[in-house]
């Protein structure tokens, strides 16, 4: 009796290779085992039994073509300093052990910084130290451990897979139609009129059914085999048992001369299974995260044309256009720096937050965040909205992403075991009643019982909720955010830029009269910031300035305090009283004010008369089931105004630094509160990241805030209760889908067990149940969305 390879599971031919009482089919598998053991990665073999892929007989020069600079540029996603990033297509990814091995590959090769695996796409995003390891060596390492990269053939591979699927569907359809036609006399009850013709059509049906069994249905056999091999169960296991039972019974009937058996049902069954799979795949692609987010992800950019600034949608930016980026804004596309110099933070791309100084003419990758004064860039590649979306989605918070299994997941785990037990019990019972019906009943049970409707209800519901929320102005990162929104108990609001707006008519200046040159300097410095108060000052002054703005250097924005910069050889400070005039005799009353200092001389202050955003009063009334809190870096001047609208038990905290806000969120969470934080994203990044759900408010300029879980358009803040209501509606939809799925299975199983359902009817009902869940989820969510 042959033994199996400990690494890949293939048969060991002859003596094989032996190490530590473990046998391997080839030297390659043994070397991979040794490599993993030496690097303390034995857990790879505990996740799955024999999980490995047999490595190819690679030679050292296989990937030397990747050392050619022009070829590298086609595949490299990012390169800066020592860090490079590339996305590999690895077709051999097939199980959880693959994910474990690849995401821990840095233990084998320390010069690989990190690896993120996308299982559904079979892709691995790898960041590596390009000064210590070559791209060709990274590819060769992947090849050696059994995951040979596929360069440039992904689309072709996917096209071939699509073609193969259509071929399978076509063959099953041809067999289904032909066998049904040949079995027509059986349906009319005239099968005994011509025994020879009956036998001939039966044999013909058998011959036509062979390609259906061996080709059209082979994916179910392979999937079931792998599931059993790795001691797991999936939906394909009972389907495969049903296929084998139905085909075996039919083959026996044909060769004993009793007729065509169930070959018509068999072919029809496979045909409908493939139709159902085609429909499910198409729908999943439609609800793909990247495809959806491309259509509504809120990315706007400031375009410069004829010395005029215009805020435009990112799709309107073309190659060689000039764009303006401010402090803390993310560069949305590959660009060339036009300004003399700029500091770029690539932490969203690499995870490293060390600023990099770039000079005029340097190439800047999309995803870099500008630090310092505003800068101009020339667009080299038109922006990719899905790339920015992916950057946002890659910023993970482990404390939020705990793996909590849903009710649907838990039910699905036991569903298949229960179905197998029911089918076995029914077969045994019918052996004493009518043994001729055993095959029909067992197959019908295995086919009609379908956890698909249950399994797909959550992703389809959350996908539709995400789509509707996006169309209403709330853009969420992923489905897990919806689950966390549904658990919220407390909502924390930032005040300035969130509940209030710094509108033009609400600003006045108190102090020395400013010259046109001083106003130009203030505009130039403030224009580098995206803070609402800075933008308010720019709007207030800009209408009276026609001269060209002076150059800004040595710009620094201190979170929660203000801005300091050198402009026209003068030191300009714009910020809070604490930063600019801490020893001033004049006491600051309850007001929102921004002080101005030029070369150490206090010029005066801009006073902002707060005005609540439209609809805030009604919004607060509709949030009465939540505990509300207001945190503000400002003073108490608006407390009386806020108390008119907010409930009596609302918490008010003023003069809060970014650190204070973060600490407040932590204290709430320590008390087991589920917290939603809503802020402008500038001074609230820490609090947004720490809260269970962090929502950044976006004005007409889009600020990319990776620490947030969602972005809401400022003009839509007033409908926040309705948007939360749409999210909460997902629980109702899931309950409806759960009820439908359970009812369908109970009714279907009852009919099948009673012997009143044929495998053909079961095969038709199974995809219809999934389609019904998709329809329920889609239409109920869309109807709910239209009510807002």
mmCIF file of C-alpha atoms in Angstrom, residues 6 11 105 136 181 185 204 236 251 294 313 361 385 504 506 543 669 694 721-722 738 764 784:
data_model
loop_
_atom_site.group_PDB
_atom_site.id
_atom_site.type_symbol
_atom_site.label_atom_id
_atom_site.label_comp_id
_atom_site.label_asym_id
_atom_site.label_seq_id
_atom_site.Cartn_x
_atom_site.Cartn_y
_atom_site.Cartn_z
ATOM 1 C CA UNK A 6 3.554 14.621 4.165
ATOM 2 C CA UNK A 11 1.545 9.069 -3.560
ATOM 3 C CA UNK A 105 6.805 34.348 4.379
ATOM 4 C CA UNK A 136 13.679 37.764 -9.332
ATOM 5 C CA UNK A 181 -35.786 13.732 -26.634
ATOM 6 C CA UNK A 185 -41.535 7.506 -25.463
ATOM 7 C CA UNK A 204 -27.056 6.228 -26.576
ATOM 8 C CA UNK A 236 -20.134 20.024 -3.169
ATOM 9 C CA UNK A 251 -25.993 2.944 -15.395
ATOM 10 C CA UNK A 294 -15.365 53.010 -8.587
ATOM 11 C CA UNK A 313 -14.281 64.876 -9.952
ATOM 12 C CA UNK A 361 10.714 66.945 -11.337
ATOM 13 C CA UNK A 385 -10.266 55.278 -8.084
ATOM 14 C CA UNK A 504 -18.187 83.333 4.784
ATOM 15 C CA UNK A 506 -19.918 84.338 9.852
ATOM 16 C CA UNK A 543 -12.193 87.865 -2.890
ATOM 17 C CA UNK A 669 -14.911 51.412 25.187
ATOM 18 C CA UNK A 694 -15.198 56.232 12.713
ATOM 19 C CA UNK A 721 -30.355 58.689 11.438
ATOM 20 C CA UNK A 722 -31.916 57.466 8.186
ATOM 21 C CA UNK A 738 -33.061 33.122 7.141
ATOM 22 C CA UNK A 764 -34.415 23.193 -10.679
ATOM 23 C CA UNK A 784 -35.988 50.951 1.864
#
